[in-house]
Short mmCIF file of C-alpha atoms in Angstrom, two decimals:
data_model
loop_
_atom_site.label_atom_id
_atom_site.label_comp_id
_atom_site.label_asym_id
_atom_site.label_seq_id
_atom_site.Cartn_x
_atom_site.Cartn_y
_atom_site.Cartn_z
CA MET A 1 0.00 0.00 0.00
CA CYS A 2 0.94 3.66 -0.05
CA GLY A 3 0.11 5.41 3.22
CA ARG A 4 2.59 8.30 3.33
CA TYR A 5 4.50 10.32 0.76
CA ALA A 6 6.33 13.60 0.25
CA SER A 7 5.14 16.40 -2.02
CA THR A 8 7.16 19.61 -1.79
CA ARG A 9 7.26 21.14 -5.29
CA SER A 10 5.71 24.54 -5.84
CA PRO A 11 2.50 24.86 -7.88
CA GLU A 12 4.42 26.92 -10.43
CA ASP A 13 6.88 24.06 -10.95
CA LEU A 14 4.11 21.48 -11.15
CA ALA A 15 2.09 23.57 -13.59
CA GLN A 16 5.07 23.77 -15.91
CA LEU A 17 5.98 20.10 -15.54
CA PHE A 18 2.48 18.82 -16.26
CA ARG A 19 1.52 21.54 -18.75
CA VAL A 20 -1.32 22.79 -16.55
CA SER A 21 -3.43 25.60 -18.00
CA ASP A 22 -5.51 26.36 -14.92
CA TRP A 23 -4.54 26.71 -11.27
CA GLN A 24 -5.63 29.17 -8.61
CA PRO A 25 -3.06 30.84 -6.30
CA GLU A 26 -5.55 30.75 -3.43
CA GLU A 27 -5.49 26.93 -3.64
CA THR A 28 -1.74 26.72 -2.97
CA LEU A 29 -0.75 24.00 -0.50
CA ALA A 30 2.23 24.15 1.80
CA PRO A 31 5.11 21.74 1.04
CA SER A 32 4.74 18.49 2.96
CA TRP A 33 7.36 15.87 3.74
CA ASN A 34 4.77 13.72 5.50
CA VAL A 35 1.57 13.60 3.45
CA ALA A 36 -0.97 11.41 5.25
CA PRO A 37 -4.47 10.09 4.49
CA THR A 38 -7.24 12.73 4.72
CA ASP A 39 -4.71 15.49 3.92
CA GLU A 40 -5.31 17.78 0.97
CA VAL A 41 -2.93 16.88 -1.86
CA TYR A 42 -2.15 18.28 -5.28
CA ALA A 43 -3.81 16.53 -8.21
CA VAL A 44 -3.49 17.10 -11.95
CA LEU A 45 -6.77 16.43 -13.77
CA GLU A 46 -8.72 17.43 -16.86
CA ARG A 47 -12.29 18.75 -16.73
CA THR A 48 -14.57 20.65 -19.09
CA PRO A 49 -15.97 23.79 -17.44
CA ARG A 50 -19.65 23.53 -16.51
CA ASP A 51 -20.60 26.50 -18.73
CA ALA A 52 -18.50 25.33 -21.70
CA GLY A 53 -19.89 24.50 -25.12
CA GLU A 54 -20.03 20.98 -26.50
CA ASP A 55 -16.88 21.40 -28.59
CA GLU A 56 -14.75 23.07 -25.93
CA PRO A 57 -11.85 20.83 -24.87
CA ALA A 58 -11.18 19.82 -21.30
CA ARG A 59 -8.78 22.03 -19.34
CA ARG A 60 -5.85 20.61 -17.43
CA ARG A 61 -6.01 21.78 -13.84
CA LEU A 62 -3.87 21.63 -10.72
CA ARG A 63 -6.05 21.57 -7.65
CA PRO A 64 -6.10 20.26 -4.09
CA LEU A 65 -8.15 17.13 -3.35
CA LYS A 66 -8.67 15.22 -0.12
CA TRP A 67 -6.75 11.92 0.00
CA GLY A 68 -9.15 9.05 0.68
CA LEU A 69 -11.80 8.41 -1.98
CA VAL A 70 -15.46 8.80 -1.05
CA PRO A 71 -17.69 7.18 -3.72
CA SER A 72 -20.66 9.20 -4.91
CA TRP A 73 -23.03 6.61 -3.43
CA ALA A 74 -21.48 6.66 0.06
CA LYS A 75 -23.82 7.57 2.93
CA ASP A 76 -21.09 9.55 4.68
CA THR A 77 -17.43 10.46 4.28
CA LYS A 78 -15.98 8.01 6.81
CA ILE A 79 -15.36 5.41 4.09
CA GLY A 80 -12.65 7.64 2.60
CA ALA A 81 -10.11 6.73 5.29
CA ARG A 82 -10.28 3.11 4.07
CA LEU A 83 -10.01 3.92 0.36
CA ILE A 84 -6.63 5.65 0.13
CA ASN A 85 -5.37 2.97 -2.31
CA ALA A 86 -6.86 1.02 -5.22
CA ARG A 87 -5.19 -2.17 -6.46
CA VAL A 88 -4.32 -2.04 -10.16
CA GLU A 89 -5.43 -5.65 -10.56
CA THR A 90 -9.06 -4.88 -9.63
CA VAL A 91 -9.50 -1.10 -9.89
CA HIS A 92 -11.58 -1.39 -13.08
CA GLU A 93 -14.20 -3.65 -11.48
CA LYS A 94 -14.49 -2.71 -7.79
CA PRO A 95 -17.73 -0.78 -7.10
CA ALA A 96 -15.88 1.98 -5.22
CA PHE A 97 -13.53 2.70 -8.12
CA ARG A 98 -14.90 1.53 -11.47
CA ARG A 99 -16.85 4.69 -12.37
CA ALA A 100 -13.92 6.92 -11.49
CA PHE A 101 -11.54 4.65 -13.41
CA ALA A 102 -13.60 5.13 -16.55
CA LYS A 103 -14.19 8.87 -16.22
CA ARG A 104 -12.22 10.60 -13.46
CA ARG A 105 -8.50 9.91 -13.47
CA CYS A 106 -5.72 12.11 -12.14
CA LEU A 107 -2.01 12.31 -11.40
CA LEU A 108 -0.73 12.94 -7.90
CA PRO A 109 2.76 14.55 -7.90
CA ALA A 110 5.19 13.14 -5.33
CA ASP A 111 8.89 13.45 -4.53
CA GLY A 112 8.81 9.89 -3.22
CA PHE A 113 6.95 7.67 -0.78
CA TYR A 114 7.53 5.86 2.51
CA GLU A 115 7.35 2.16 3.31
CA TRP A 116 8.19 0.23 6.46
CA ASP A 117 10.23 -2.93 6.94
CA GLU A 118 10.32 -5.06 10.08
CA VAL A 119 13.80 -5.21 11.63
CA LYS A 120 15.08 -6.78 14.85
CA ASP A 121 16.75 -4.53 17.38
CA HIS A 122 20.15 -6.07 18.21
CA LYS A 123 20.13 -4.75 21.76
CA SER A 124 16.58 -5.46 22.90
CA GLY A 125 15.76 -8.31 20.53
CA LYS A 126 12.41 -6.65 19.79
CA VAL A 127 11.04 -6.28 16.28
CA ARG A 128 10.26 -2.76 15.13
CA LYS A 129 9.20 -1.13 11.88
CA GLN A 130 11.94 0.83 10.12
CA PRO A 131 10.72 3.50 7.65
CA TYR A 132 12.39 3.97 4.27
CA PHE A 133 12.04 6.83 1.82
CA ILE A 134 11.76 5.48 -1.73
CA HIS A 135 12.31 7.91 -4.58
CA PRO A 136 13.54 8.18 -8.20
CA GLU A 137 17.31 8.02 -8.50
CA ASP A 138 17.28 11.15 -10.67
CA GLU A 139 15.13 13.04 -8.10
CA GLN A 140 12.46 13.75 -10.70
CA VAL A 141 8.81 14.16 -9.68
CA MET A 142 6.79 10.94 -9.59
CA ALA A 143 3.35 11.13 -11.25
CA LEU A 144 1.31 8.68 -9.20
CA ALA A 145 -1.72 7.27 -11.01
CA GLY A 146 -4.87 8.24 -9.18
CA LEU A 147 -8.64 8.50 -9.38
CA TYR A 148 -10.93 11.20 -8.06
CA GLU A 149 -14.61 11.36 -7.22
CA TYR A 150 -17.34 13.85 -6.29
CA TRP A 151 -19.53 13.36 -3.24
CA ARG A 152 -22.66 15.44 -2.69
CA ASP A 153 -23.22 16.58 0.87
CA PRO A 154 -26.97 16.14 1.50
CA HIS A 155 -26.90 18.68 4.33
CA VAL A 156 -26.13 21.55 1.92
CA LYS A 157 -29.32 22.44 0.04
CA ASP A 158 -27.81 24.60 -2.71
CA ALA A 159 -25.97 22.43 -5.25
CA ASP A 160 -24.12 25.52 -6.52
CA ASP A 161 -22.61 26.11 -3.10
CA PRO A 162 -18.95 24.90 -3.14
CA ALA A 163 -19.54 23.38 0.28
CA ALA A 164 -22.06 21.00 -1.29
CA TRP A 165 -19.33 18.98 -2.95
CA LEU A 166 -16.38 17.04 -1.56
CA ILE A 167 -13.72 15.97 -4.07
CA THR A 168 -11.51 13.09 -2.98
CA CYS A 169 -8.84 10.89 -4.51
CA THR A 170 -7.07 7.54 -4.22
CA ILE A 171 -3.68 6.21 -5.35
CA ILE A 172 -3.41 3.12 -7.55
CA THR A 173 -0.90 0.54 -6.32
CA THR A 174 0.92 -2.32 -8.01
CA GLU A 175 3.42 -5.06 -7.20
CA ALA A 176 6.62 -3.51 -5.92
CA THR A 177 9.77 -3.62 -8.03
CA ASP A 178 13.36 -2.47 -7.67
CA ALA A 179 14.36 -1.04 -4.29
CA ALA A 180 10.74 -0.86 -3.13
CA GLY A 181 10.29 -4.59 -3.61
CA ARG A 182 12.97 -5.35 -1.02
CA ILE A 183 10.96 -3.47 1.60
CA HIS A 184 7.25 -3.99 0.86
CA PRO A 185 5.27 -6.10 -1.67
CA ARG A 186 3.18 -3.15 -2.92
CA MET A 187 4.02 0.34 -4.17
CA PRO A 188 2.23 3.29 -5.81
CA LEU A 189 2.08 3.07 -9.59
CA ALA A 190 3.82 5.98 -11.33
CA LEU A 191 3.10 6.85 -14.96
CA THR A 192 5.69 7.91 -17.50
CA PRO A 193 5.26 11.26 -19.30
CA ASP A 194 4.27 9.60 -22.58
CA HIS A 195 1.13 8.26 -20.86
CA TYR A 196 0.00 11.47 -19.13
CA ASP A 197 -2.28 12.70 -21.94
CA ALA A 198 -4.12 9.41 -22.45
CA TRP A 199 -4.55 8.85 -18.71
CA LEU A 200 -5.95 12.33 -18.02
CA ASP A 201 -8.24 12.57 -21.07
CA PRO A 202 -11.83 12.21 -19.73
CA ARG A 203 -13.04 11.21 -23.21
CA HIS A 204 -10.82 8.13 -23.09
CA GLN A 205 -13.12 5.58 -21.44
CA ASP A 206 -12.00 2.24 -22.90
CA THR A 207 -11.03 0.38 -19.72
CA ASP A 208 -8.93 -2.19 -21.58
CA ASP A 209 -6.83 0.56 -23.17
CA LEU A 210 -6.55 2.36 -19.85
CA ARG A 211 -5.35 -0.75 -18.08
CA GLU A 212 -2.55 -1.09 -20.62
CA LEU A 213 -1.22 2.28 -19.45
CA LEU A 214 -0.77 0.85 -15.95
CA ALA A 215 2.09 -1.52 -16.63
CA PRO A 216 4.44 -2.07 -13.66
CA PRO A 217 7.50 0.18 -13.96
CA ALA A 218 10.80 -1.20 -15.13
CA GLY A 219 13.40 -1.82 -12.43
CA GLY A 220 16.56 0.12 -11.82
CA HIS A 221 15.14 3.60 -11.31
CA LEU A 222 14.23 3.77 -7.62
CA ASP A 223 16.43 4.20 -4.59
CA ALA A 224 15.57 3.61 -0.92
CA ARG A 225 17.19 4.94 2.22
CA PRO A 226 16.38 4.40 5.90
CA VAL A 227 14.98 7.50 7.60
CA SER A 228 14.01 8.53 11.10
CA PRO A 229 11.00 6.90 12.81
CA ALA A 230 9.81 10.47 13.37
CA VAL A 231 7.86 10.08 10.12
CA ASN A 232 5.61 7.61 11.93
CA SER A 233 3.77 10.52 13.54
CA VAL A 234 1.65 12.74 11.32
CA ARG A 235 2.50 15.61 13.67
CA ASN A 236 6.09 15.63 12.40
CA ASN A 237 6.94 17.37 9.17
CA GLY A 238 9.93 19.02 7.53
CA PRO A 239 12.88 18.19 5.25
CA GLN A 240 14.72 16.43 8.10
CA LEU A 241 12.36 13.49 7.66
CA LEU A 242 14.17 12.65 4.41
CA ASP A 243 17.64 12.57 5.99
CA GLU A 244 19.32 9.19 5.76
CA ILE A 245 20.11 7.43 9.03
CA PRO A 246 22.48 4.47 9.58
CA ALA A 247 21.09 1.25 8.17
CA PRO A 248 19.46 -0.97 10.82
#
């Protein structure tokens, strides 16, 4: 699974990297070295404006979404905390994800992600979980494949009120490869730039074609380093969380 990651790039950098045409300065998020479920996270997505004509193309946007997908049919938002990840093997058929997979896909920019490995303390003999930061060797931004969904709050009467809608997202995971595979069996699935356009295009709804975009990444491009257990607490944040510590 993917339960924590780092996302520290500025919206200006992300807009240039992903060729975003629409982002609002008032939606700027602070850099985070410890992104956790239910946090707001940057997402790149394509939507056609509500007042647009039939022939107007979708616009590529950078906007904050809440991590933890709440399906449109959910009775309340609590389910989102359990739907932070979607398995690539079943994402196209699971009731919580299949509609979003066909129509509402996004990219979630990340510097890297955290996973934990069980290690034995030589002094105490106890087993503890050692966190690792896993990231591209070239330090480029990872474009994590994601889905997003709209949930209508029944307590807000006016559908045009922004408070009437909650927009949430999930990260697609796959079998771990490379350095990540030595630590945990699953990892977030990152797309290569040549697949960005097809993945984000809301008109592209052939699920078989979309699944072909989600091939596991080739090995040899990820690095992992042990980092401080301070990342275990969502209250801790800052660049020091990425500092390498002696291997356990």
